[in-house]
mmCIF file of C-alpha atoms in Angstrom:
data_model
loop_
_atom_site.group_PDB
_atom_site.id
_atom_site.type_symbol
_atom_site.label_atom_id
_atom_site.label_comp_id
_atom_site.label_asym_id
_atom_site.label_seq_id
_atom_site.Cartn_x
_atom_site.Cartn_y
_atom_site.Cartn_z
ATOM 1 C CA UNK A 1 -79.306 44.378 119.977
ATOM 2 C CA UNK A 2 -82.423 44.506 118.368
ATOM 3 C CA UNK A 3 -82.419 43.477 114.647
ATOM 4 C CA UNK A 4 -83.502 46.884 113.579
ATOM 5 C CA UNK A 5 -80.237 48.353 114.822
ATOM 6 C CA UNK A 6 -78.155 45.971 112.751
ATOM 7 C CA UNK A 7 -76.583 47.652 109.761
ATOM 8 C CA UNK A 8 -77.537 46.660 106.151
ATOM 9 C CA UNK A 9 -74.904 44.718 104.297
ATOM 10 C CA UNK A 10 -73.405 46.396 101.499
ATOM 11 C CA UNK A 11 -74.907 45.438 98.289
ATOM 12 C CA UNK A 12 -72.337 44.111 95.660
ATOM 13 C CA UNK A 13 -72.681 45.305 92.047
ATOM 14 C CA UNK A 14 -72.005 42.520 89.753
ATOM 15 C CA UNK A 15 -68.847 43.073 87.339
ATOM 16 C CA UNK A 16 -69.950 43.434 83.938
ATOM 17 C CA UNK A 17 -69.760 39.937 81.775
ATOM 18 C CA UNK A 18 -66.793 40.927 79.449
ATOM 19 C CA UNK A 19 -64.874 41.870 82.823
ATOM 20 C CA UNK A 20 -65.917 38.509 84.274
ATOM 21 C CA UNK A 21 -65.096 36.447 81.191
ATOM 22 C CA UNK A 22 -61.944 38.191 80.023
ATOM 23 C CA UNK A 23 -59.797 35.617 81.659
ATOM 24 C CA UNK A 24 -61.260 33.101 78.982
ATOM 25 C CA UNK A 25 -59.491 35.356 76.107
ATOM 26 C CA UNK A 26 -56.660 36.774 78.181
ATOM 27 C CA UNK A 27 -54.072 34.439 76.266
ATOM 28 C CA UNK A 28 -55.572 35.248 73.050
ATOM 29 C CA UNK A 29 -55.699 39.169 73.585
ATOM 30 C CA UNK A 30 -51.918 38.948 74.836
ATOM 31 C CA UNK A 31 -50.911 37.236 71.713
ATOM 32 C CA UNK A 32 -53.017 39.572 69.489
ATOM 33 C CA UNK A 33 -51.367 42.813 71.127
ATOM 34 C CA UNK A 34 -47.807 41.367 70.740
ATOM 35 C CA UNK A 35 -48.803 40.198 67.032
ATOM 36 C CA UNK A 36 -50.020 43.805 66.599
ATOM 37 C CA UNK A 37 -46.926 45.323 68.128
ATOM 38 C CA UNK A 38 -44.762 43.169 65.991
ATOM 39 C CA UNK A 39 -46.576 43.967 63.008
ATOM 40 C CA UNK A 40 -46.524 47.565 63.296
ATOM 41 C CA UNK A 41 -42.711 47.495 64.003
ATOM 42 C CA UNK A 42 -42.252 45.618 60.852
ATOM 43 C CA UNK A 43 -44.635 48.111 59.094
ATOM 44 C CA UNK A 44 -42.555 50.841 60.344
ATOM 45 C CA UNK A 45 -39.024 49.216 59.705
ATOM 46 C CA UNK A 46 -40.227 48.307 56.083
ATOM 47 C CA UNK A 47 -41.164 51.968 55.394
ATOM 48 C CA UNK A 48 -37.966 53.395 57.124
ATOM 49 C CA UNK A 49 -35.857 51.243 54.910
ATOM 50 C CA UNK A 50 -37.998 51.934 51.879
ATOM 51 C CA UNK A 51 -37.308 55.584 52.247
ATOM 52 C CA UNK A 52 -33.747 55.259 52.936
ATOM 53 C CA UNK A 53 -33.512 53.371 49.777
ATOM 54 C CA UNK A 54 -35.449 55.813 47.971
ATOM 55 C CA UNK A 55 -32.931 58.526 49.413
ATOM 56 C CA UNK A 56 -30.013 56.516 48.527
ATOM 57 C CA UNK A 57 -31.289 56.076 44.991
ATOM 58 C CA UNK A 58 -32.033 59.789 44.886
ATOM 59 C CA UNK A 59 -28.501 60.590 45.943
ATOM 60 C CA UNK A 60 -27.040 57.855 43.581
ATOM 61 C CA UNK A 61 -28.943 59.493 40.692
ATOM 62 C CA UNK A 62 -27.535 62.987 41.703
ATOM 63 C CA UNK A 63 -24.157 61.727 41.584
ATOM 64 C CA UNK A 64 -24.519 59.913 38.011
ATOM 65 C CA UNK A 65 -26.286 63.215 36.347
ATOM 66 C CA UNK A 66 -23.478 65.323 38.021
ATOM 67 C CA UNK A 67 -20.793 62.643 36.480
ATOM 68 C CA UNK A 68 -22.572 62.771 33.216
ATOM 69 C CA UNK A 69 -22.645 66.530 33.083
ATOM 70 C CA UNK A 70 -18.861 66.815 34.029
ATOM 71 C CA UNK A 71 -18.160 64.229 31.114
ATOM 72 C CA UNK A 72 -20.416 66.319 28.582
ATOM 73 C CA UNK A 73 -18.539 69.384 29.774
ATOM 74 C CA UNK A 74 -15.103 67.966 29.316
ATOM 75 C CA UNK A 75 -16.061 66.475 25.906
ATOM 76 C CA UNK A 76 -17.114 69.918 24.870
ATOM 77 C CA UNK A 77 -13.943 71.360 26.344
ATOM 78 C CA UNK A 78 -11.774 68.796 24.306
ATOM 79 C CA UNK A 79 -13.652 69.533 21.184
ATOM 80 C CA UNK A 80 -13.052 73.290 21.492
ATOM 81 C CA UNK A 81 -9.417 72.700 22.272
ATOM 82 C CA UNK A 82 -9.373 70.338 18.939
ATOM 83 C CA UNK A 83 -11.012 73.406 17.172
ATOM 84 C CA UNK A 84 -9.300 76.305 18.468
ATOM 85 C CA UNK A 85 -5.878 75.031 19.397
ATOM 86 C CA UNK A 86 -4.277 75.613 15.787
ATOM 87 C CA UNK A 87 -5.699 79.057 15.881
ATOM 88 C CA UNK A 88 -4.371 79.777 19.379
ATOM 89 C CA UNK A 89 -0.785 78.245 18.628
ATOM 90 C CA UNK A 90 -0.815 80.724 15.432
ATOM 91 C CA UNK A 91 -1.928 83.563 17.717
ATOM 92 C CA UNK A 92 0.928 82.491 20.279
ATOM 93 C CA UNK A 93 3.444 82.415 17.460
ATOM 94 C CA UNK A 94 2.642 85.904 16.249
ATOM 95 C CA UNK A 95 3.162 87.171 19.667
ATOM 96 C CA UNK A 96 -0.484 88.108 20.429
ATOM 97 C CA UNK A 97 -0.872 85.754 23.329
ATOM 98 C CA UNK A 98 1.410 86.593 26.303
ATOM 99 C CA UNK A 99 3.605 89.372 27.071
ATOM 100 C CA UNK A 100 4.559 92.079 24.411
ATOM 101 C CA UNK A 101 7.816 91.565 22.529
ATOM 102 C CA UNK A 102 8.935 94.679 21.123
ATOM 103 C CA UNK A 103 12.353 93.337 19.916
ATOM 104 C CA UNK A 104 10.432 90.996 17.659
ATOM 105 C CA UNK A 105 8.438 93.910 16.280
ATOM 106 C CA UNK A 106 11.692 96.113 15.757
ATOM 107 C CA UNK A 107 13.238 93.086 14.191
ATOM 108 C CA UNK A 108 10.248 92.374 11.755
ATOM 109 C CA UNK A 109 10.341 95.981 10.764
ATOM 110 C CA UNK A 110 13.997 95.567 9.962
ATOM 111 C CA UNK A 111 13.692 92.476 7.979
ATOM 112 C CA UNK A 112 10.630 93.555 5.948
ATOM 113 C CA UNK A 113 12.501 97.229 5.180
ATOM 114 C CA UNK A 114 15.678 95.197 3.797
ATOM 115 C CA UNK A 115 13.556 92.507 1.922
ATOM 116 C CA UNK A 116 11.395 94.914 0.230
ATOM 117 C CA UNK A 117 14.172 97.484 -0.428
ATOM 118 C CA UNK A 118 12.057 100.211 1.143
ATOM 119 C CA UNK A 119 13.266 103.896 1.688
ATOM 120 C CA UNK A 120 14.280 104.731 5.241
ATOM 121 C CA UNK A 121 11.456 104.901 7.693
ATOM 122 C CA UNK A 122 10.941 106.254 11.513
ATOM 123 C CA UNK A 123 8.694 104.795 14.194
ATOM 124 C CA UNK A 124 7.958 105.456 17.812
ATOM 125 C CA UNK A 125 6.261 103.063 20.230
ATOM 126 C CA UNK A 126 4.275 104.265 23.244
ATOM 127 C CA UNK A 127 3.952 102.492 26.543
ATOM 128 C CA UNK A 128 1.514 99.713 26.712
ATOM 129 C CA UNK A 129 -2.105 100.580 27.826
ATOM 130 C CA UNK A 130 -5.243 98.616 28.084
ATOM 131 C CA UNK A 131 -6.891 98.515 24.621
ATOM 132 C CA UNK A 132 -10.815 98.975 24.476
ATOM 133 C CA UNK A 133 -13.000 97.570 21.565
ATOM 134 C CA UNK A 134 -16.354 98.293 20.850
ATOM 135 C CA UNK A 135 -18.747 95.935 22.109
ATOM 136 C CA UNK A 136 -18.118 93.203 24.701
ATOM 137 C CA UNK A 137 -15.006 90.804 24.238
ATOM 138 C CA UNK A 138 -14.947 87.646 26.280
ATOM 139 C CA UNK A 139 -11.078 87.208 27.073
ATOM 140 C CA UNK A 140 -11.366 85.004 29.932
ATOM 141 C CA UNK A 141 -8.253 85.384 32.383
ATOM 142 C CA UNK A 142 -6.563 87.697 29.756
ATOM 143 C CA UNK A 143 -6.625 91.567 29.150
ATOM 144 C CA UNK A 144 -6.546 92.923 25.697
ATOM 145 C CA UNK A 145 -3.835 95.605 25.539
ATOM 146 C CA UNK A 146 -2.276 97.913 22.734
ATOM 147 C CA UNK A 147 0.979 99.685 22.333
ATOM 148 C CA UNK A 148 0.643 102.636 19.905
ATOM 149 C CA UNK A 149 3.382 103.165 17.370
ATOM 150 C CA UNK A 150 3.470 106.184 15.215
ATOM 151 C CA UNK A 151 5.198 105.222 11.718
ATOM 152 C CA UNK A 152 6.682 107.460 9.043
ATOM 153 C CA UNK A 153 7.492 106.263 5.640
ATOM 154 C CA UNK A 154 9.111 107.900 2.581
ATOM 155 C CA UNK A 155 7.432 105.876 -0.484
ATOM 156 C CA UNK A 156 8.423 105.401 -4.099
ATOM 157 C CA UNK A 157 4.802 104.746 -4.632
ATOM 158 C CA UNK A 158 1.389 103.446 -2.707
ATOM 159 C CA UNK A 159 2.283 99.730 -2.972
ATOM 160 C CA UNK A 160 5.385 99.947 -0.869
ATOM 161 C CA UNK A 161 2.865 100.836 2.059
ATOM 162 C CA UNK A 162 0.592 98.146 1.287
ATOM 163 C CA UNK A 163 3.320 95.489 0.810
ATOM 164 C CA UNK A 164 4.779 96.855 4.133
ATOM 165 C CA UNK A 165 1.619 96.413 6.231
ATOM 166 C CA UNK A 166 0.844 92.894 4.451
ATOM 167 C CA UNK A 167 4.118 91.590 5.393
ATOM 168 C CA UNK A 168 4.094 93.128 8.899
ATOM 169 C CA UNK A 169 0.734 91.129 9.635
ATOM 170 C CA UNK A 170 2.710 88.023 9.264
ATOM 171 C CA UNK A 171 4.711 88.956 12.262
ATOM 172 C CA UNK A 172 2.226 90.203 14.672
ATOM 173 C CA UNK A 173 -1.254 91.311 15.571
ATOM 174 C CA UNK A 174 -2.047 95.135 15.042
ATOM 175 C CA UNK A 175 -4.730 97.408 14.429
ATOM 176 C CA UNK A 176 -4.386 100.332 11.756
ATOM 177 C CA UNK A 177 -5.798 103.243 13.592
ATOM 178 C CA UNK A 178 -5.397 105.562 10.593
ATOM 179 C CA UNK A 179 -2.926 106.396 7.712
ATOM 180 C CA UNK A 180 -2.383 109.845 5.808
ATOM 181 C CA UNK A 181 -0.595 109.860 2.389
ATOM 182 C CA UNK A 182 1.083 113.255 0.961
ATOM 183 C CA UNK A 183 2.828 113.816 -2.099
ATOM 184 C CA UNK A 184 6.279 115.386 -1.947
ATOM 185 C CA UNK A 185 8.007 118.061 -3.914
ATOM 186 C CA UNK A 186 9.369 116.955 -7.264
ATOM 187 C CA UNK A 187 12.697 115.503 -7.010
ATOM 188 C CA UNK A 188 14.015 116.160 -10.479
ATOM 189 C CA UNK A 189 15.627 113.090 -12.019
ATOM 190 C CA UNK A 190 16.796 111.062 -8.707
ATOM 191 C CA UNK A 191 16.040 107.443 -9.253
ATOM 192 C CA UNK A 192 15.238 106.898 -5.496
ATOM 193 C CA UNK A 193 13.625 109.993 -4.677
ATOM 194 C CA UNK A 194 10.242 109.517 -2.350
ATOM 195 C CA UNK A 195 7.145 110.587 -4.225
ATOM 196 C CA UNK A 196 5.096 110.118 -1.351
ATOM 197 C CA UNK A 197 5.125 110.171 2.676
ATOM 198 C CA UNK A 198 2.885 108.062 4.836
ATOM 199 C CA UNK A 199 2.159 108.906 8.363
ATOM 200 C CA UNK A 200 0.371 105.884 10.353
ATOM 201 C CA UNK A 201 -0.752 105.052 13.857
ATOM 202 C CA UNK A 202 -0.769 101.381 14.421
ATOM 203 C CA UNK A 203 -1.997 99.523 17.784
ATOM 204 C CA UNK A 204 0.360 96.625 18.323
ATOM 205 C CA UNK A 205 -2.148 94.072 20.345
ATOM 206 C CA UNK A 206 -1.548 91.481 22.809
ATOM 207 C CA UNK A 207 -3.420 89.402 25.066
ATOM 208 C CA UNK A 208 -1.690 89.156 28.474
ATOM 209 C CA UNK A 209 -2.877 87.414 31.928
ATOM 210 C CA UNK A 210 -4.551 89.687 34.126
ATOM 211 C CA UNK A 211 -2.867 90.060 37.509
ATOM 212 C CA UNK A 212 -4.401 88.584 40.478
ATOM 213 C CA UNK A 213 -6.906 90.782 42.378
ATOM 214 C CA UNK A 214 -5.875 91.804 45.825
ATOM 215 C CA UNK A 215 -7.661 89.936 48.406
ATOM 216 C CA UNK A 216 -9.091 87.454 45.777
ATOM 217 C CA UNK A 217 -7.369 84.460 47.511
ATOM 218 C CA UNK A 218 -7.451 84.059 51.292
#
C-alpha cells in the first residue's frame, strides 16, 4: 500500500491549561466548595433562627399587650363597681332593678296613707309594658318597663299630694305623667271634708332582665 493511501492520523486538540492544571487545585477547590456550602447553610440557619426569634418576640409582645389591656379593663370595671355599686344597691332596695313587686307598692301606699292621715284614695294599676324614653338608654342586658297607675285622691289641701308623692319616692321609682287638681263643692263645717281632688297618672318603673333571644345560643 502506497504511503499516499495511508489515512492521515487525527490531530489532537490540546486541552485548555486550566483543565490540565485543575488537578493542582482540586483539593483546594473541593475544600472551598464545602466551606462555601457550610457557610451558606450557617447563614440560612442564622436567618431562620433570627426570623423565628422575631416572630416569637412579636407573639409575646401581643400577649403582653392583650394582658395589659385586660388588666386595664378589669381595673376600670372595678372602679366603676366601686362608684356605682352604692347607687345600684339603692335602686335594688327601691325595687327598681329586677321583677316588679306590686305588693310592695300597695303596702307603701297604705303605710303613707296611715302615717300622713290622708283621706281615702283609690288607684288602679295596668299590666306592665315596655317603657320608652326620649333618646338612647344604655340598659345593657336589662329592659326598662313601666306599669301605669291611675290614682284618685281627696285632699284637704295641696300639700297632701306633695307629701304623698315625696314619701312614695322613698319606696320605689316612678315617673309622674300628669296630675289634675280640682276644687270640690263647699262641704259646710265638716272638719275633714275634702276641698280638692287629684287625679294623677304614675308610671312605676323597673329594670328587668331581658329574656334570651331564640336561636341566640346554639
